Coordinates of C-alpha atoms in Angstrom, one line a residue:
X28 CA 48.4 39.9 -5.9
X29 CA 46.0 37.5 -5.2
X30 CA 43.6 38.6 -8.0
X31 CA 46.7 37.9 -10.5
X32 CA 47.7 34.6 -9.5
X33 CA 43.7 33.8 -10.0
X34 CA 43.8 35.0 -13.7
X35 CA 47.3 33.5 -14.1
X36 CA 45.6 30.2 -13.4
X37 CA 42.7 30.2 -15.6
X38 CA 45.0 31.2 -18.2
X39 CA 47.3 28.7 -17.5
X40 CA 43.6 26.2 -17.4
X41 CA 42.5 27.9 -21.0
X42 CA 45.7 27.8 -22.8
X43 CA 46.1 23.4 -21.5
X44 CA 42.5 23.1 -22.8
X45 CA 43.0 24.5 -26.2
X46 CA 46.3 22.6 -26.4
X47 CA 44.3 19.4 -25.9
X48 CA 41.8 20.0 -28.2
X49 CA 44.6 20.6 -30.8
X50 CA 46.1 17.4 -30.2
X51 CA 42.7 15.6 -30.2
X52 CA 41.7 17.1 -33.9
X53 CA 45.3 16.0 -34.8
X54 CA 44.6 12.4 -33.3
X55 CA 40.7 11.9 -34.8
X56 CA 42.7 13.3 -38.2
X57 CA 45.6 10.7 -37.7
X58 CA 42.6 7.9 -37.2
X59 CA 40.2 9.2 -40.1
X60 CA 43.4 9.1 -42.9
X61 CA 43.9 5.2 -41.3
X62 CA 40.5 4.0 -41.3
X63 CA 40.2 5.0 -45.0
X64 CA 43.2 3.7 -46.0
X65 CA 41.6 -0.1 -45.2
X66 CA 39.2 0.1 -47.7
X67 CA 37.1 -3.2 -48.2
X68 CA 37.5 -5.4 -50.9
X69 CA 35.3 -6.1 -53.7
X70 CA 34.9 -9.9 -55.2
X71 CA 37.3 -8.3 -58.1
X72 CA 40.0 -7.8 -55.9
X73 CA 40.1 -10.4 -53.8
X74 CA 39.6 -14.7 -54.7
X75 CA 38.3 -14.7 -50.7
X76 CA 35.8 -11.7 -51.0
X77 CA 34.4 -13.4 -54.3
X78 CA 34.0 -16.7 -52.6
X79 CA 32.1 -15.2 -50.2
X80 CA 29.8 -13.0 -52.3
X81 CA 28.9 -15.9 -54.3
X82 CA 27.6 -17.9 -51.5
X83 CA 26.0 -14.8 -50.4
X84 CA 24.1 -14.9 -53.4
X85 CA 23.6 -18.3 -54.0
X86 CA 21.6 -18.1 -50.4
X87 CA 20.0 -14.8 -51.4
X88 CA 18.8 -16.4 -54.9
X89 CA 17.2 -19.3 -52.8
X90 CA 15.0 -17.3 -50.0
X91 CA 13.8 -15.4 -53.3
X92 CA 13.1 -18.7 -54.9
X93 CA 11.4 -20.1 -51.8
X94 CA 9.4 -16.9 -51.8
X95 CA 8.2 -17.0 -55.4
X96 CA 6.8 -20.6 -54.9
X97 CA 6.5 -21.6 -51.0
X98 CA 5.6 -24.4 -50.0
X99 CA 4.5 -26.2 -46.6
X100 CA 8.4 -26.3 -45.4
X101 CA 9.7 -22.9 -47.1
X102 CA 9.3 -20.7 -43.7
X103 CA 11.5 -23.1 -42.1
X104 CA 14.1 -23.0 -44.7
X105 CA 13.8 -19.1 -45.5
X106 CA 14.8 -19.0 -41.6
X107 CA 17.3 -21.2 -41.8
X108 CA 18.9 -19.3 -44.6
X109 CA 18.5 -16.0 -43.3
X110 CA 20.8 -17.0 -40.4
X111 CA 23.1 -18.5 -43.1
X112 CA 23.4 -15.3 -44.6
X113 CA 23.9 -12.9 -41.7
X114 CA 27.0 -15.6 -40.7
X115 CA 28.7 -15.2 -44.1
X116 CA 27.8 -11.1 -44.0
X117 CA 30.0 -11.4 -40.7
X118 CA 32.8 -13.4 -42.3
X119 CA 32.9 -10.7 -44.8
X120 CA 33.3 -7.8 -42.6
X121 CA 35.9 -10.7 -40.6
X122 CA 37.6 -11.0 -44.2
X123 CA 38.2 -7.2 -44.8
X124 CA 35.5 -7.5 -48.0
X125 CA 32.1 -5.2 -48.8
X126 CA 29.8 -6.4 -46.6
X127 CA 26.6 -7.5 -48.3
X128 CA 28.2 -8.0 -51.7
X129 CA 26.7 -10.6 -53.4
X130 CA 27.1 -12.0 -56.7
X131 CA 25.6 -15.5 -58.4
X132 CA 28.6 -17.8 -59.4
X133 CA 27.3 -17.8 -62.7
X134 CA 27.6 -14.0 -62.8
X135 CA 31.0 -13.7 -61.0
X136 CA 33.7 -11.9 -62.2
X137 CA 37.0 -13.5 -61.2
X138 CA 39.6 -11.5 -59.7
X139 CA 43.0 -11.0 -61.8
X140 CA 45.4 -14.1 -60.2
X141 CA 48.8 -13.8 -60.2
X142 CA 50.8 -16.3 -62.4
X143 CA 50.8 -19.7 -61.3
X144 CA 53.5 -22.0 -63.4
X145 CA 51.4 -24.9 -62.0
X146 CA 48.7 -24.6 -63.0
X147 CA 48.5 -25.8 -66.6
X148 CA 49.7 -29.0 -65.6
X149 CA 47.2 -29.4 -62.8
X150 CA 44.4 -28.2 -65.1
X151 CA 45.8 -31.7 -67.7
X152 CA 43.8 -34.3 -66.0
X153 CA 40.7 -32.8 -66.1
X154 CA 40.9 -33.0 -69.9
X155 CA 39.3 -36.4 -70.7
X156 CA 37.0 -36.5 -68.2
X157 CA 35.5 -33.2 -69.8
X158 CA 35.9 -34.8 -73.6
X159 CA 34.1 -38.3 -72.5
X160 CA 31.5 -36.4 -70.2
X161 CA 27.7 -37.2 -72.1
X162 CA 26.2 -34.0 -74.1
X163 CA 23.5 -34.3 -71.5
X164 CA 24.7 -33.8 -68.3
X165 CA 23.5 -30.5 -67.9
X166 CA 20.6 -31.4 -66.8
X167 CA 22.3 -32.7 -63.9
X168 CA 19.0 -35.0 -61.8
X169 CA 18.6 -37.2 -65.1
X170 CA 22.8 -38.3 -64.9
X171 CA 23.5 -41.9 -64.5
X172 CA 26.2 -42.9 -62.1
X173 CA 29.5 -41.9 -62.0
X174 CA 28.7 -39.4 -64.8
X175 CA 30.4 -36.0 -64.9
X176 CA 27.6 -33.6 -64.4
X177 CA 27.5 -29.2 -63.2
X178 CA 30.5 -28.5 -66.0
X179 CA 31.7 -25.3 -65.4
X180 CA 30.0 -24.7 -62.6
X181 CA 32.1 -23.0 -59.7
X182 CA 31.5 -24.4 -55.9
X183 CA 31.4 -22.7 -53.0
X184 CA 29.8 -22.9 -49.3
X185 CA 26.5 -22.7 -48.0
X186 CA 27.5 -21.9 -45.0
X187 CA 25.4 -24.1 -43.0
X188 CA 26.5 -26.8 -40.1
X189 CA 26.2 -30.1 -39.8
X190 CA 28.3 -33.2 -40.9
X191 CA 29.4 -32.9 -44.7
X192 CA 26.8 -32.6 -47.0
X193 CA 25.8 -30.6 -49.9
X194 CA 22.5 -29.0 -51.1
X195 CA 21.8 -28.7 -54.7
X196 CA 18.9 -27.1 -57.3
X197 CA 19.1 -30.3 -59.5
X198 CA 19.7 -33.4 -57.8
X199 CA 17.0 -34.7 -54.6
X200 CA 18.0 -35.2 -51.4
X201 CA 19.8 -39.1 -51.2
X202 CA 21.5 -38.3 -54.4
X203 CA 25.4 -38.5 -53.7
X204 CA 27.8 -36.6 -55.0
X205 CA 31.9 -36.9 -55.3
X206 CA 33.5 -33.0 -55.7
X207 CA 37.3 -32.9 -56.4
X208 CA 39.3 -29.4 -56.2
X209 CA 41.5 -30.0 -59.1
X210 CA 43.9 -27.1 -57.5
X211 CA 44.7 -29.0 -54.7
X212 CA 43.7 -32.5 -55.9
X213 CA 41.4 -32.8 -52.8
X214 CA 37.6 -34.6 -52.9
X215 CA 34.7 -35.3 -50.8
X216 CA 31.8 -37.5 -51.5
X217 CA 28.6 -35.9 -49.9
X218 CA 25.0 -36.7 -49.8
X219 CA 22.7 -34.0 -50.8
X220 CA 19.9 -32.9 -48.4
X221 CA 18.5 -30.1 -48.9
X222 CA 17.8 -27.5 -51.7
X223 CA 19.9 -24.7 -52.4
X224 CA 20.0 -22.0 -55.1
X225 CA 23.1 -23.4 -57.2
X226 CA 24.0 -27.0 -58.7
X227 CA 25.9 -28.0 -55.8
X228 CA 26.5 -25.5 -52.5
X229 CA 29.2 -27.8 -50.1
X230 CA 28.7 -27.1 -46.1
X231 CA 31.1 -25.9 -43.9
X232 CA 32.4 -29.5 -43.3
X233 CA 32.3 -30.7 -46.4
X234 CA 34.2 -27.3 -48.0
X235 CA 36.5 -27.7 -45.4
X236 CA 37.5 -31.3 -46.7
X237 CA 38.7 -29.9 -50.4
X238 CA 39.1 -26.1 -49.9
X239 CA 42.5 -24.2 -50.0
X240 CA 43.2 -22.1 -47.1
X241 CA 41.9 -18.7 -46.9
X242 CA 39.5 -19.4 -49.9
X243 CA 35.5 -19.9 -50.5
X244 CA 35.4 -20.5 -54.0
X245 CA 36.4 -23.1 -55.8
X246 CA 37.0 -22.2 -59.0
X247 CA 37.9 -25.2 -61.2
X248 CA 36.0 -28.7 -59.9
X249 CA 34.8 -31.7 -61.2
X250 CA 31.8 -32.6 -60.2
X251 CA 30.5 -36.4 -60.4
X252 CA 27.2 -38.1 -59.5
X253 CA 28.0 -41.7 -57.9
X254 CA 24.9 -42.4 -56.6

């Protein structure tokens, strides 16, 4: 009798184990079919993932630059950028997009935008100043003041700290600059100092000052050198 009760219980022991491994296969299955359902999204899917991939680039385009033709400071700044980068790569991953997508904004393919009755009317003012705007201004450092200069150049973040501020690959460090986000009517005027890989990369501040929520890119701006 006692010999039976033994087996009974190592059956009993076999028969639990194989039930739990059942239900674990069922439960890694159950978690597999959820973690590919949130697949990341690419800068043509989503106005946030392309914000971010363009300051991505924009960064990556500079370190190369710096690279290609160092100078005395471009260790300092390659470091600087490198953590610039690794911060937006998190707020990618934070952000749901591909992480280490990268895209230059003059290469960016927007995403498809649902219809927005506003925005014709918004887009209106921005009319004259892009008729009376100088042929030249797209050289940008050679502008006078107050001219309209970057036209259709998009604006996004550099990602680095600091008060507000701005970094450009045209205009020297002093040279100020007034940005208005013609979607929300908001604009900063920001000092640049420092070089960057784009006409005009805004820091966190200063983006924060004219951005819409949930968005690093801004897509249609006016861009004006005052001083």
């Amino acid at each position: 009798m006692s010999r039976r009760r033994t087996l009974g219980t190592k059956k009993k022991i076999a028969l639990l184990v194989s039930a739990a491994t059942v239900a674990g296969g069922g439960a890694f299955v159950m978690a597999s079919t959820s973690n590919a359902a949130q697949t990341p999204k690419s800068a043509s899917e989503s106005t946030v993932c392309l914000g971010l991939a363009t300051a991505l680039g924009n960064n990556q385009k500079f370190i190369a630059d710096q690279r290609a033709n160092p100078d005395a400071q471009s260790e300092a700044r390659i470091a600087n950028r490198e953590a610039v980068v690794a911060e937006i790569k998190r707020k990618q991953e934070a952000s749901g997009c591909v992480v280490g997508e990268s895209a230059q904004d003059s290469q960016a393919t927007q995403p498809a935008q649902p219809a927005q009755p506003s925005a014709p009317a918004a887009s209106a003012p921005a009319s004259p100043p892009a008729a009376s705007a100088p042929a030249g201004n797209a050289g940008g450092g050679g502008a006078a003041a107050g001219q309209q200069v970057c036209n259709g150049s998009t604006v996004t973040l550099s990602g680095e700290g600091g008060a507000p501020a701005a970094s450009s690959n045209q205009f020297p460090a002093g040279t100020k600059l007034k940005v208005t986000n013609l979607d929300n009517n908001k604009s900063t005027t920001v000092e640049v100092t420092s070089v960057s890989g784009s006409c005009v990369l805004l820091n966190n501040a200063a983006f924060e000052q004219v951005r819409e929520p949930g968005k690093f890119l801004i897509r249609r701006a006016v861009i004006e050198k005052v001083g």
